[in-house]
Tab-separated table of C-alpha atoms and ligand atoms in Angstrom:
chain	number	residue	atom	x	y	z
A	1	UNK	CA	0.000	0.000	0.000
A	2	UNK	CA	1.224	3.507	-0.697
A	3	UNK	CA	1.662	5.533	2.475
A	4	UNK	CA	1.081	9.269	2.529
A	5	UNK	CA	2.985	9.487	5.806
A	6	UNK	CA	6.098	7.897	4.311
A	7	UNK	CA	5.770	10.064	1.225
A	8	UNK	CA	5.916	13.140	3.446
A	9	UNK	CA	9.097	11.954	5.153
A	10	UNK	CA	10.940	11.712	1.835
A	11	UNK	CA	13.101	8.926	3.312
A	12	UNK	CA	15.637	7.007	1.235
A	13	UNK	CA	14.596	8.526	-2.036
A	14	UNK	CA	17.336	8.379	-4.604
A	15	UNK	CA	16.739	9.890	-7.988
A	16	UNK	CA	17.341	7.408	-10.761
A	17	UNK	CA	16.900	7.746	-14.480
A	18	UNK	CA	15.422	4.671	-16.112
A	19	UNK	CA	15.905	4.435	-19.875
A	20	UNK	CA	12.972	2.552	-21.303
A	21	UNK	CA	13.819	-0.462	-23.422
A	22	UNK	CA	11.234	-2.334	-25.406
A	23	UNK	CA	11.332	-5.960	-24.287
A	24	UNK	CA	10.451	-8.321	-27.183
A	25	UNK	CA	9.020	-10.729	-24.634
A	26	UNK	CA	5.876	-8.563	-24.627
A	27	UNK	CA	5.942	-7.668	-28.327
A	28	UNK	CA	2.657	-9.210	-29.329
A	29	UNK	CA	0.573	-8.994	-26.190
A	30	UNK	CA	-1.696	-6.383	-27.725
A	31	UNK	CA	-1.838	-7.745	-31.264
A	32	UNK	CA	-5.391	-7.543	-32.585
A	33	UNK	CA	-6.508	-5.744	-29.434
A	34	UNK	CA	-7.635	-2.170	-28.854
A	35	UNK	CA	-7.082	0.309	-26.020
A	36	UNK	CA	-8.712	3.450	-24.719
A	37	UNK	CA	-7.253	5.855	-22.143
A	38	UNK	CA	-9.430	8.190	-20.070
A	39	UNK	CA	-7.305	11.117	-18.906
A	40	UNK	CA	-8.339	13.333	-15.985
A	41	UNK	CA	-6.645	16.243	-14.302
A	42	UNK	CA	-3.592	18.246	-15.230
A	43	UNK	CA	-1.311	18.471	-18.240
A	44	UNK	CA	1.096	16.171	-16.406
A	45	UNK	CA	-1.491	13.415	-16.718
A	46	UNK	CA	-2.044	14.226	-20.378
A	47	UNK	CA	1.693	13.845	-20.966
A	48	UNK	CA	1.714	10.556	-19.012
A	49	UNK	CA	-1.161	9.227	-21.107
A	50	UNK	CA	0.833	9.946	-24.265
A	51	UNK	CA	3.637	7.799	-22.853
A	52	UNK	CA	1.235	4.989	-21.925
A	53	UNK	CA	-0.283	5.139	-25.427
A	54	UNK	CA	3.242	4.875	-26.838
A	55	UNK	CA	4.037	1.857	-24.683
A	56	UNK	CA	0.733	0.154	-25.555
A	57	UNK	CA	1.190	0.679	-29.290
A	58	UNK	CA	4.748	-0.647	-29.036
A	59	UNK	CA	3.317	-3.957	-27.839
A	60	UNK	CA	0.702	-4.191	-30.564
A	61	UNK	CA	-2.417	-2.444	-29.231
A	62	UNK	CA	-4.333	-0.075	-31.499
A	63	UNK	CA	-6.179	3.014	-30.329
A	64	UNK	CA	-9.943	2.770	-30.048
A	65	UNK	CA	-12.453	5.607	-30.025
A	66	UNK	CA	-15.032	3.690	-28.013
A	67	UNK	CA	-14.101	2.864	-24.416
A	68	UNK	CA	-17.004	0.477	-23.912
A	69	UNK	CA	-15.825	-1.653	-26.839
A	70	UNK	CA	-12.105	-1.744	-26.104
A	71	UNK	CA	-10.018	-4.683	-24.962
A	72	UNK	CA	-8.069	-2.546	-22.524
A	73	UNK	CA	-9.327	0.577	-20.771
A	74	UNK	CA	-7.028	2.695	-18.626
A	75	UNK	CA	-8.207	5.443	-16.309
A	76	UNK	CA	-5.448	7.951	-15.691
A	77	UNK	CA	-6.791	9.593	-12.558
A	78	UNK	CA	-6.511	12.841	-10.626
A	79	UNK	CA	-6.735	13.229	-6.853
A	80	UNK	CA	-6.470	16.989	-6.474
A	81	UNK	CA	-10.057	17.601	-5.354
A	82	UNK	CA	-12.810	15.343	-4.207
A	83	UNK	CA	-15.003	15.937	-7.260
A	84	UNK	CA	-12.149	14.688	-9.488
A	85	UNK	CA	-12.310	11.388	-7.591
A	86	UNK	CA	-16.117	11.235	-7.649
A	87	UNK	CA	-16.050	11.209	-11.435
A	88	UNK	CA	-13.713	8.213	-11.461
A	89	UNK	CA	-16.026	6.192	-9.213
A	90	UNK	CA	-18.817	6.937	-11.693
A	91	UNK	CA	-16.832	5.706	-14.722
A	92	UNK	CA	-15.692	2.601	-12.829
A	93	UNK	CA	-19.342	1.868	-12.103
A	94	UNK	CA	-20.223	2.055	-15.817
A	95	UNK	CA	-17.305	-0.172	-16.782
A	96	UNK	CA	-18.396	-2.763	-14.214
A	97	UNK	CA	-21.530	-3.497	-16.219
A	98	UNK	CA	-19.597	-3.638	-19.469
A	99	UNK	CA	-17.054	-6.054	-18.020
A	100	UNK	CA	-19.799	-8.435	-16.986
A	101	UNK	CA	-20.831	-8.717	-20.654
A	102	UNK	CA	-17.186	-8.839	-21.838
A	103	UNK	CA	-15.153	-10.750	-19.269
A	104	UNK	CA	-11.987	-10.493	-21.390
A	105	UNK	CA	-11.911	-6.729	-21.156
A	106	UNK	CA	-9.074	-5.453	-18.955
A	107	UNK	CA	-9.577	-2.340	-16.854
A	108	UNK	CA	-6.598	-0.546	-15.360
A	109	UNK	CA	-6.510	2.405	-13.013
A	110	UNK	CA	-3.433	4.572	-12.724
A	111	UNK	CA	-2.278	8.127	-12.046
A	112	UNK	CA	-2.657	9.913	-8.727
A	113	UNK	CA	-5.553	8.065	-7.053
A	114	UNK	CA	-3.701	4.751	-6.640
A	115	UNK	CA	-0.992	6.638	-4.743
A	116	UNK	CA	-3.524	7.231	-1.965
A	117	UNK	CA	-3.839	4.365	0.457
A	118	UNK	CA	-7.573	4.691	1.052
A	119	UNK	CA	-8.464	5.106	-2.599
A	120	UNK	CA	-6.466	1.990	-3.474
A	121	UNK	CA	-8.164	0.011	-0.691
A	122	UNK	CA	-11.580	1.082	-1.973
A	123	UNK	CA	-10.666	0.161	-5.574
A	124	UNK	CA	-9.419	-3.276	-4.517
A	125	UNK	CA	-12.380	-4.005	-2.295
A	126	UNK	CA	-15.263	-2.591	-4.301
A	127	UNK	CA	-14.461	-2.428	-8.009
A	128	UNK	CA	-13.845	-4.884	-10.792
A	129	UNK	CA	-10.444	-3.566	-11.835
A	130	UNK	CA	-7.652	-5.802	-13.168
A	131	UNK	CA	-4.599	-3.565	-12.899
A	132	UNK	CA	-3.865	-0.865	-10.343
A	133	UNK	CA	-0.646	1.055	-10.744
A	134	UNK	CA	0.716	4.353	-9.521
A	135	UNK	CA	2.390	7.340	-11.133
A	136	UNK	CA	5.791	5.757	-10.647
A	137	UNK	CA	5.074	2.412	-12.271
A	138	UNK	CA	3.889	3.093	-15.785
A	139	UNK	CA	7.101	1.803	-17.412
A	140	UNK	CA	6.109	-1.646	-16.122
A	141	UNK	CA	2.846	-1.542	-18.062
A	142	UNK	CA	3.646	-4.452	-20.471
A	143	UNK	CA	4.580	-6.671	-17.542
A	144	UNK	CA	1.474	-5.694	-15.569
A	145	UNK	CA	-0.766	-6.431	-18.556
A	146	UNK	CA	0.941	-9.800	-19.106
A	147	UNK	CA	0.354	-10.685	-15.444
A	148	UNK	CA	-3.289	-9.619	-15.670
A	149	UNK	CA	-3.865	-11.891	-18.675
A	150	UNK	CA	-2.215	-14.773	-16.828
A	151	UNK	CA	-4.067	-14.448	-13.565
A	152	UNK	CA	-7.595	-13.643	-12.575
A	153	UNK	CA	-6.374	-11.837	-9.467
A	154	UNK	CA	-5.943	-8.077	-9.405
A	155	UNK	CA	-2.448	-6.931	-10.344
A	156	UNK	CA	-1.374	-4.144	-8.044
A	157	UNK	CA	1.814	-2.110	-8.268
A	158	UNK	CA	1.562	1.114	-6.383
A	159	UNK	CA	4.823	1.015	-4.509
A	160	UNK	CA	6.378	4.414	-4.410
A	161	UNK	CA	9.376	4.791	-6.618
A	162	UNK	CA	9.370	8.481	-6.017
A	163	UNK	CA	12.745	9.271	-7.487
A	164	UNK	CA	12.068	7.819	-10.923
A	165	UNK	CA	12.767	9.736	-14.110
A	166	UNK	CA	11.636	7.811	-17.169
A	167	UNK	CA	13.525	8.535	-20.393
A	168	UNK	CA	13.252	7.206	-23.946
A	169	UNK	CA	9.747	5.805	-23.525
A	170	UNK	CA	7.776	5.762	-26.775
A	171	UNK	CA	5.074	8.444	-26.999
A	172	UNK	CA	2.002	8.901	-29.114
A	173	UNK	CA	1.427	12.632	-29.013
A	174	UNK	CA	-2.123	13.913	-29.381
A	175	UNK	CA	-1.091	16.860	-31.533
A	176	UNK	CA	1.217	17.113	-34.533
A	177	UNK	CA	2.145	20.733	-33.828
A	178	UNK	CA	1.982	21.227	-30.038
A	179	UNK	CA	3.833	19.055	-27.544
A	180	UNK	CA	4.103	18.624	-23.800
A	181	UNK	CA	7.661	18.388	-22.558
A	182	UNK	CA	8.194	17.340	-18.949
A	183	UNK	CA	11.144	19.148	-17.485
A	184	UNK	CA	10.704	17.853	-13.965
A	185	UNK	CA	8.529	15.606	-11.865
A	186	UNK	CA	7.132	15.716	-8.338
A	187	UNK	CA	6.815	18.571	-5.890
A	188	UNK	CA	8.558	19.434	-2.627
A	189	UNK	CA	6.457	22.472	-1.730
A	190	UNK	CA	3.926	20.785	0.562
A	191	UNK	CA	1.290	23.502	0.373
A	192	UNK	CA	-0.913	22.422	3.260
A	193	UNK	CA	-4.047	21.784	1.165
A	194	UNK	CA	-2.357	19.831	-1.610
A	195	UNK	CA	-2.048	16.088	-2.192
A	196	UNK	CA	0.397	16.336	-5.118
A	197	UNK	CA	3.713	16.109	-3.199
A	198	UNK	CA	2.426	12.807	-1.767
A	199	UNK	CA	1.160	11.318	-5.029
A	200	UNK	CA	3.855	12.553	-7.381
A	201	UNK	CA	6.932	12.094	-5.228
A	202	UNK	CA	9.969	14.235	-4.670
A	203	UNK	CA	10.979	17.079	-6.913
A	204	UNK	CA	13.392	15.858	-9.574
A	205	UNK	CA	14.609	17.495	-12.768
A	206	UNK	CA	15.389	15.877	-16.085
A	207	UNK	CA	18.851	16.609	-17.399
A	208	UNK	CA	19.036	19.676	-19.587
A	209	UNK	CA	20.548	17.565	-22.380
A	210	UNK	CA	17.539	15.227	-22.436
A	211	UNK	CA	15.139	18.195	-22.519
A	212	UNK	CA	17.025	20.122	-25.199
A	213	UNK	CA	17.359	16.998	-27.356
A	214	UNK	CA	13.639	16.312	-27.051
A	215	UNK	CA	12.802	19.846	-28.174
A	216	UNK	CA	15.317	19.700	-31.044
A	217	UNK	CA	13.736	16.452	-32.176
A	218	UNK	CA	10.292	18.050	-32.032
A	219	UNK	CA	11.522	20.948	-34.178
A	220	UNK	CA	12.807	18.428	-36.732
A	221	UNK	CA	9.404	16.754	-36.765
A	222	UNK	CA	7.713	20.080	-37.517
A	223	UNK	CA	6.320	20.921	-34.079
A	224	UNK	CA	5.636	24.628	-33.541
A	225	UNK	CA	4.998	24.832	-29.819
A	226	UNK	CA	6.181	23.161	-26.646
A	227	UNK	CA	4.734	23.531	-23.168
A	228	UNK	CA	7.309	22.794	-20.498
A	229	UNK	CA	5.709	20.896	-17.644
A	230	UNK	CA	6.393	20.601	-13.941
A	231	UNK	CA	4.502	21.236	-10.690
A	232	UNK	CA	6.901	24.073	-9.977
A	233	UNK	CA	9.001	24.691	-13.075
A	234	UNK	CA	10.773	27.593	-11.386
A	235	UNK	CA	12.491	25.089	-9.117
A	236	UNK	CA	14.015	23.393	-12.172
A	237	UNK	CA	17.611	22.307	-11.577
A	238	UNK	CA	17.685	22.911	-7.820
A	239	UNK	CA	18.027	19.186	-7.206
A	240	UNK	CA	20.766	18.739	-9.807
A	241	UNK	CA	23.261	20.739	-7.797
A	242	UNK	CA	24.490	22.603	-10.862
A	243	UNK	CA	24.342	26.330	-11.301
A	244	UNK	CA	21.725	26.018	-14.049
A	245	UNK	CA	18.209	27.290	-13.501
A	246	UNK	CA	14.876	27.455	-15.300
A	247	UNK	CA	15.839	30.823	-16.785
A	248	UNK	CA	18.989	29.267	-18.285
A	249	UNK	CA	16.893	26.483	-19.769
A	250	UNK	CA	14.577	29.019	-21.443
A	251	UNK	CA	17.532	30.821	-23.031
A	252	UNK	CA	18.908	27.487	-24.304
A	253	UNK	CA	15.584	26.225	-25.620
A	254	UNK	CA	15.062	29.508	-27.455
A	255	UNK	CA	18.085	28.573	-29.583
A	256	UNK	CA	16.586	25.257	-30.730
A	257	UNK	CA	14.420	26.920	-33.366
A	258	UNK	CA	11.093	26.031	-31.754
A	259	UNK	CA	8.658	28.841	-32.515
A	260	UNK	CA	6.715	28.927	-29.271
A	261	UNK	CA	7.596	28.022	-25.710
A	262	UNK	CA	5.047	28.013	-22.897
A	263	UNK	CA	5.449	26.668	-19.401
A	264	UNK	CA	3.352	25.662	-16.476
A	265	UNK	CA	3.113	25.745	-13.507
A	266	UNK	CA	5.049	28.489	-11.769
A	267	UNK	CA	5.451	29.155	-8.079
A	268	UNK	CA	5.509	32.851	-7.127
A	269	UNK	CA	8.280	32.379	-4.596
A	270	UNK	CA	10.630	30.697	-7.059
A	271	UNK	CA	9.876	32.851	-10.100
A	272	UNK	CA	13.212	34.644	-10.513
A	273	UNK	CA	14.700	37.593	-12.341
A	274	UNK	CA	16.464	35.399	-14.909
A	275	UNK	CA	13.182	33.770	-15.937
A	276	UNK	CA	11.549	37.169	-16.274
A	277	UNK	CA	14.486	38.408	-18.344
A	278	UNK	CA	14.190	35.320	-20.558
A	279	UNK	CA	10.537	36.210	-21.107
A	280	UNK	CA	11.674	39.614	-22.310
A	281	UNK	CA	14.640	38.447	-24.374
A	282	UNK	CA	13.601	35.168	-25.986
A	283	UNK	CA	11.406	35.548	-29.026
A	284	UNK	CA	10.014	32.049	-28.636
A	285	UNK	CA	8.946	32.435	-24.986
A	286	UNK	CA	5.309	33.474	-25.158
A	287	UNK	CA	4.027	36.582	-23.332
A	288	UNK	CA	1.719	34.688	-21.021
A	289	UNK	CA	2.335	33.545	-17.466
A	290	UNK	CA	0.210	31.311	-15.302
A	291	UNK	CA	1.146	32.235	-11.746
A	292	UNK	CA	-1.102	30.584	-9.151
A	293	UNK	CA	-1.671	32.942	-6.222
A	294	UNK	CA	-4.236	30.841	-4.290
A	295	UNK	CA	-5.164	33.706	-1.920
A	296	UNK	CA	-4.579	37.417	-1.472
A	297	UNK	CA	-4.517	37.277	2.299
A	298	UNK	CA	-1.186	37.082	4.096
A	299	UNK	CA	-2.450	35.008	7.019
A	300	UNK	CA	-4.119	32.486	4.737
A	301	UNK	CA	-1.016	32.338	2.523
A	302	UNK	CA	1.009	31.575	5.624
A	303	UNK	CA	-1.275	28.752	6.753
A	304	UNK	CA	-1.254	27.442	3.200
A	305	UNK	CA	2.570	27.321	3.432
A	306	UNK	CA	2.918	29.322	0.232
A	307	UNK	CA	5.996	31.210	1.459
A	308	UNK	CA	5.184	34.592	-0.115
A	309	UNK	CA	2.964	37.535	0.726
A	310	UNK	CA	0.519	39.760	-1.138
A	311	UNK	CA	3.277	42.357	-1.393
A	312	UNK	CA	5.896	39.824	-2.560
A	313	UNK	CA	3.537	38.534	-5.243
A	314	UNK	CA	2.776	42.070	-6.461
A	315	UNK	CA	6.465	42.915	-6.589
A	316	UNK	CA	7.053	40.069	-9.068
A	317	UNK	CA	3.972	40.987	-11.091
A	318	UNK	CA	5.084	44.618	-11.326
A	319	UNK	CA	8.592	43.620	-12.390
A	320	UNK	CA	7.154	41.306	-15.039
A	321	UNK	CA	4.909	44.042	-16.377
A	322	UNK	CA	7.933	46.319	-16.555
A	323	UNK	CA	9.912	43.760	-18.571
A	324	UNK	CA	7.063	42.425	-20.740
A	325	UNK	CA	4.545	45.287	-20.814
A	326	UNK	CA	1.793	43.490	-22.746
A	327	UNK	CA	2.034	40.237	-20.781
A	328	UNK	CA	-1.124	38.277	-20.002
A	329	UNK	CA	-1.260	36.850	-16.492
A	330	UNK	CA	-3.559	34.073	-15.299
A	331	UNK	CA	-3.815	32.323	-11.958
A	332	UNK	CA	-5.342	29.698	-9.668
A	333	UNK	CA	-7.374	30.738	-6.617
A	334	UNK	CA	-8.848	28.708	-3.769
A	335	UNK	CA	-11.807	30.092	-1.799
A	336	UNK	CA	-13.106	28.807	1.499
A	337	UNK	CA	-9.797	27.602	2.911
A	338	UNK	CA	-10.503	26.545	6.550
A	339	UNK	CA	-11.731	29.520	8.593
A	340	UNK	CA	-11.249	32.072	5.811
A	341	UNK	CA	-13.081	35.232	6.867
A	342	UNK	CA	-14.993	37.611	4.601
A	343	UNK	CA	-12.260	40.175	5.160
A	344	UNK	CA	-9.598	37.699	4.075
A	345	UNK	CA	-11.636	36.837	1.010
A	346	UNK	CA	-11.895	40.574	0.242
A	347	UNK	CA	-8.083	40.682	0.170
A	348	UNK	CA	-8.175	38.068	-2.581
A	349	UNK	CA	-10.647	40.180	-4.578
A	350	UNK	CA	-8.407	43.215	-4.053
A	351	UNK	CA	-5.399	41.344	-5.419
A	352	UNK	CA	-7.381	40.077	-8.424
A	353	UNK	CA	-8.279	43.694	-9.248
A	354	UNK	CA	-4.757	44.951	-8.702
A	355	UNK	CA	-3.080	42.335	-10.922
A	356	UNK	CA	-5.743	42.417	-13.630
A	357	UNK	CA	-5.700	38.664	-14.229
A	358	UNK	CA	-6.876	37.738	-17.702
A	359	UNK	CA	-8.026	34.308	-16.589
A	360	UNK	CA	-8.274	32.218	-13.454
A	361	UNK	CA	-9.028	28.684	-12.394
A	362	UNK	CA	-11.104	29.106	-9.277
A	363	UNK	CA	-11.789	26.366	-6.752
A	364	UNK	CA	-13.625	25.777	-3.517
A	365	UNK	CA	-11.201	24.279	-1.024
A	366	UNK	CA	-11.548	20.504	-0.913
A	367	UNK	CA	-10.061	18.659	2.083
A	368	UNK	CA	-7.624	15.925	1.021
A	369	UNK	CA	-7.028	13.187	3.539
A	370	UNK	CA	-3.435	13.076	4.752
A	371	UNK	CA	-2.725	16.774	4.142
A	372	UNK	CA	-2.252	19.162	7.103
A	373	UNK	CA	-5.189	21.399	6.115
A	374	UNK	CA	-7.588	18.453	6.222
A	375	UNK	CA	-7.046	18.279	9.980
A	376	UNK	CA	-8.004	21.935	10.526
A	377	UNK	CA	-11.406	22.784	11.920
A	378	UNK	CA	-13.416	24.737	9.415
A	379	UNK	CA	-16.153	27.215	10.293
A	380	UNK	CA	-17.004	28.429	6.795
A	381	UNK	CA	-20.387	27.135	5.630
A	382	UNK	CA	-20.811	25.491	2.221
A	383	UNK	CA	-23.267	28.227	1.312
A	384	UNK	CA	-20.728	30.928	2.105
A	385	UNK	CA	-18.041	29.130	0.079
A	386	UNK	CA	-20.279	28.950	-2.970
A	387	UNK	CA	-21.237	32.582	-2.581
A	388	UNK	CA	-17.562	33.592	-2.462
A	389	UNK	CA	-16.776	31.451	-5.481
A	390	UNK	CA	-19.585	33.103	-7.457
A	391	UNK	CA	-18.428	36.595	-6.529
A	392	UNK	CA	-14.877	35.698	-7.487
A	393	UNK	CA	-15.938	34.196	-10.816
A	394	UNK	CA	-17.921	37.314	-11.635
A	395	UNK	CA	-14.767	39.357	-11.191
A	396	UNK	CA	-12.399	36.997	-13.007
A	397	UNK	CA	-14.821	36.743	-15.943
A	398	UNK	CA	-14.494	40.497	-16.378
A	399	UNK	CA	-10.749	39.883	-16.555
A	400	UNK	CA	-11.173	37.326	-19.336
A	401	UNK	CA	-13.271	39.784	-21.334
A	402	UNK	CA	-10.877	42.707	-20.830
A	403	UNK	CA	-7.998	40.453	-21.879
A	404	UNK	CA	-9.755	39.873	-25.202
A	405	UNK	CA	-11.004	43.440	-25.669
A	406	UNK	CA	-7.489	44.826	-25.636
A	407	UNK	CA	-6.761	43.036	-28.932
A	408	UNK	CA	-9.765	44.302	-30.895
A	409	UNK	CA	-8.498	46.072	-34.015
A	410	UNK	CA	-5.062	44.466	-33.658
A	411	UNK	CA	-3.422	41.711	-35.684
A	412	UNK	CA	-2.484	38.600	-33.674
A	413	UNK	CA	-0.518	35.511	-34.661
A	414	UNK	CA	-2.556	32.352	-34.248
A	415	UNK	CA	-1.228	28.800	-34.227
A	416	UNK	CA	-4.125	27.018	-35.923
A	417	UNK	CA	-5.406	23.993	-34.025
A	418	UNK	CA	-8.509	22.810	-35.790
A	419	UNK	CA	-11.841	23.488	-37.390
A	420	UNK	CA	-13.815	25.602	-34.948
A	421	UNK	CA	-16.943	24.373	-33.201
A	422	UNK	CA	-18.032	27.989	-33.154
A	423	UNK	CA	-19.953	27.922	-36.412
A	424	UNK	CA	-19.692	26.785	-40.020
A	425	UNK	CA	-16.621	27.832	-41.976
A	426	UNK	CA	-14.572	28.837	-38.941
A	427	UNK	CA	-11.180	27.670	-37.746
A	428	UNK	CA	-9.499	28.314	-34.410
A	429	UNK	CA	-6.229	28.393	-32.528
A	430	UNK	CA	-4.357	30.314	-29.859
A	431	UNK	CA	-2.611	33.655	-30.077
A	432	UNK	CA	0.763	34.311	-28.458
A	433	UNK	CA	-1.026	35.553	-25.329
A	434	UNK	CA	-2.956	32.253	-25.197
A	435	UNK	CA	-6.222	33.785	-26.354
A	436	UNK	CA	-8.541	31.376	-28.140
A	437	UNK	CA	-9.193	32.974	-31.534
A	438	UNK	CA	-11.780	31.998	-34.141
A	439	UNK	CA	-11.540	33.199	-37.739
A	440	UNK	CA	-13.363	32.620	-41.017
A	441	UNK	CA	-11.735	29.912	-43.111
A	442	UNK	CA	-12.381	26.373	-44.214
A	443	UNK	CA	-8.814	25.698	-45.287
A	444	UNK	CA	-7.777	22.675	-43.264
A	445	UNK	CA	-4.239	22.917	-44.594
A	446	UNK	CA	-3.794	25.823	-42.155
A	447	UNK	CA	-3.859	23.398	-39.196
A	448	UNK	CA	-0.445	23.472	-37.532
A	449	UNK	CA	0.520	26.770	-39.182
A	450	UNK	CA	0.858	30.222	-37.670
A	451	UNK	CA	-1.440	32.745	-39.375
A	452	UNK	CA	-2.212	36.426	-38.878
A	453	UNK	CA	-5.702	37.339	-37.740
A	454	UNK	CA	-7.189	40.803	-37.308
A	455	UNK	CA	-9.380	40.723	-34.220
A	456	UNK	CA	-12.838	42.183	-34.818
A	457	UNK	CA	-14.789	41.084	-31.753
A	458	UNK	CA	-14.088	40.160	-28.128
A	459	UNK	CA	-16.219	37.730	-26.104
A	460	UNK	CA	-15.651	36.469	-22.567
A	461	UNK	CA	-14.162	33.132	-23.640
A	462	UNK	CA	-12.681	33.902	-27.060
A	463	UNK	CA	-11.943	36.445	-29.776
A	464	UNK	CA	-13.213	36.527	-33.372
A	465	UNK	CA	-11.284	37.897	-36.316
A	466	UNK	CA	-10.420	37.787	-40.024
A	467	UNK	CA	-7.415	36.225	-41.671
A	468	UNK	CA	-5.015	38.812	-43.033
A	469	UNK	CA	-2.485	38.202	-45.791
A	470	UNK	CA	1.183	38.476	-44.924
B	501	5AD	N1	-8.749	22.079	-2.849
B	501	5AD	C1	-9.029	22.973	-3.817
B	501	5AD	N2	-8.160	23.318	-4.781
B	501	5AD	C2	-6.945	22.749	-4.761
B	501	5AD	N3	-5.868	22.897	-5.548
B	501	5AD	C3	-4.905	22.082	-5.114
B	501	5AD	N4	-5.313	21.410	-4.025
B	501	5AD	C4	-6.588	21.803	-3.788
B	501	5AD	C5	-7.546	21.468	-2.800
B	501	5AD	N5	-7.285	20.595	-1.830
B	501	5AD	C6	-5.846	23.827	-6.686
B	501	5AD	C7	-4.748	24.878	-6.535
B	501	5AD	C8	-3.736	24.441	-7.551
B	501	5AD	C9	-4.605	23.833	-8.613
B	501	5AD	C10	-3.911	22.933	-9.571
B	501	5AD	O1	-5.566	23.114	-7.877
B	501	5AD	O2	-5.291	26.128	-6.867
B	501	5AD	O3	-2.959	25.506	-8.054
B	502	SF4	FE1	0.502	21.402	-4.762
B	502	SF4	FE2	1.774	23.581	-3.860
B	502	SF4	FE3	3.156	21.639	-5.150
B	502	SF4	FE4	1.464	23.215	-6.516
B	502	SF4	S1	3.321	23.898	-5.444
B	502	SF4	S2	1.627	20.954	-6.654
B	502	SF4	S3	-0.185	23.562	-5.031
B	502	SF4	S4	2.105	21.457	-3.182
């Protein structure tokens, strides 16, 4: 069983890089069989699912579009809030019925939930699942599947291998022009509300050579954009003991020829001058920053263990705006942290106004078993929490709209993703500032290209414009 307590102690965790080798022993396990992966949660999970798809296809499986008619279904789960887990129980319930009709179907559950002791117990005891594996075990997937075919018993591998860095695993990327690139794994921040440091293990960085080579390879394959991933990318390199930081990595990646670099997620305490300078200097680093603030109240920030203050956060924002004047800033905010008062909530609203966020993911605090905050008494009623969330959303929605309005009449560069669902004859993509932009065109050959669009209209969730010739 995984133990959250042990995870917190970070005992005996060595970082080791495992280079994935395809073992011909498992070559044909998936021949003639199909797979479907449900992915929940963050971009880290999306990147992990691409690796699992790569591993599955390397042993013969083919991708299916219908989960209920697949030979293997994997649920890549998220544990960050309770409602994320509720959804998984629902899907497992549906699959139960399907498995009764198709006893050969294998169901696997992986990602963050199996790293929680109680969730794993519940899965083992109450659900018809064949394979249960954690975030640190996905390179053993062929072996786990082989075992599951051999035995009728549940195959469980959730042991923490928290120092693992997996390299050279095959990947099936969802997009042909945008790619996730993990630069580090795990988190050592231990914000008091958050389960991630327990489920994802200690903070560990990939070598800069492996990252740079991956991006160079993507450039060769025609990719236009990479998003660098980590729970706290600003801590990149700290564990490597070299004098090479996230800012250095941005400068180096800028030289690879990739057109667009984005990154997520940042921690306000670790966001440093060099990174901000790289945002100013590197043409490929996009003028958008997602900088989760969580709260605007200093006492709450302290109890959350965020290690910065309202004033410290604003100092970084003001410096960024000085260096990259048209930058777009988005954030994450939690309302209803245990015992948050109306006055403390008002401080959050004040900060939202002062920064001028152009987008925010807003959450009601959700107690996660095993985290320090879950033990705190809480005197904020559910009704009050919802009311605060609604007031916050009203304000942040104005920010979204203003963020789009400022581009009306201007020409923006859009990396075209797909045909738009926003009406016949429209296509869509994202501008440099990460604004979803729809424009009139039915030319599918534009997908994966960067085009110029003159913005004519701003809505809360997107902008509309016309293609302009170069
Ligand atoms: N309750 C509510 N929101 C949470 N987050 C993380 N843990 C919790 C929790 N227990 C939010 C934070 C984080 C984002 C990914 O999820 O805002 O930045
Ligand atoms: Fe969770 Fe804090 Fe780590 Fe983000 S920085 S993953 S909120 S512990």
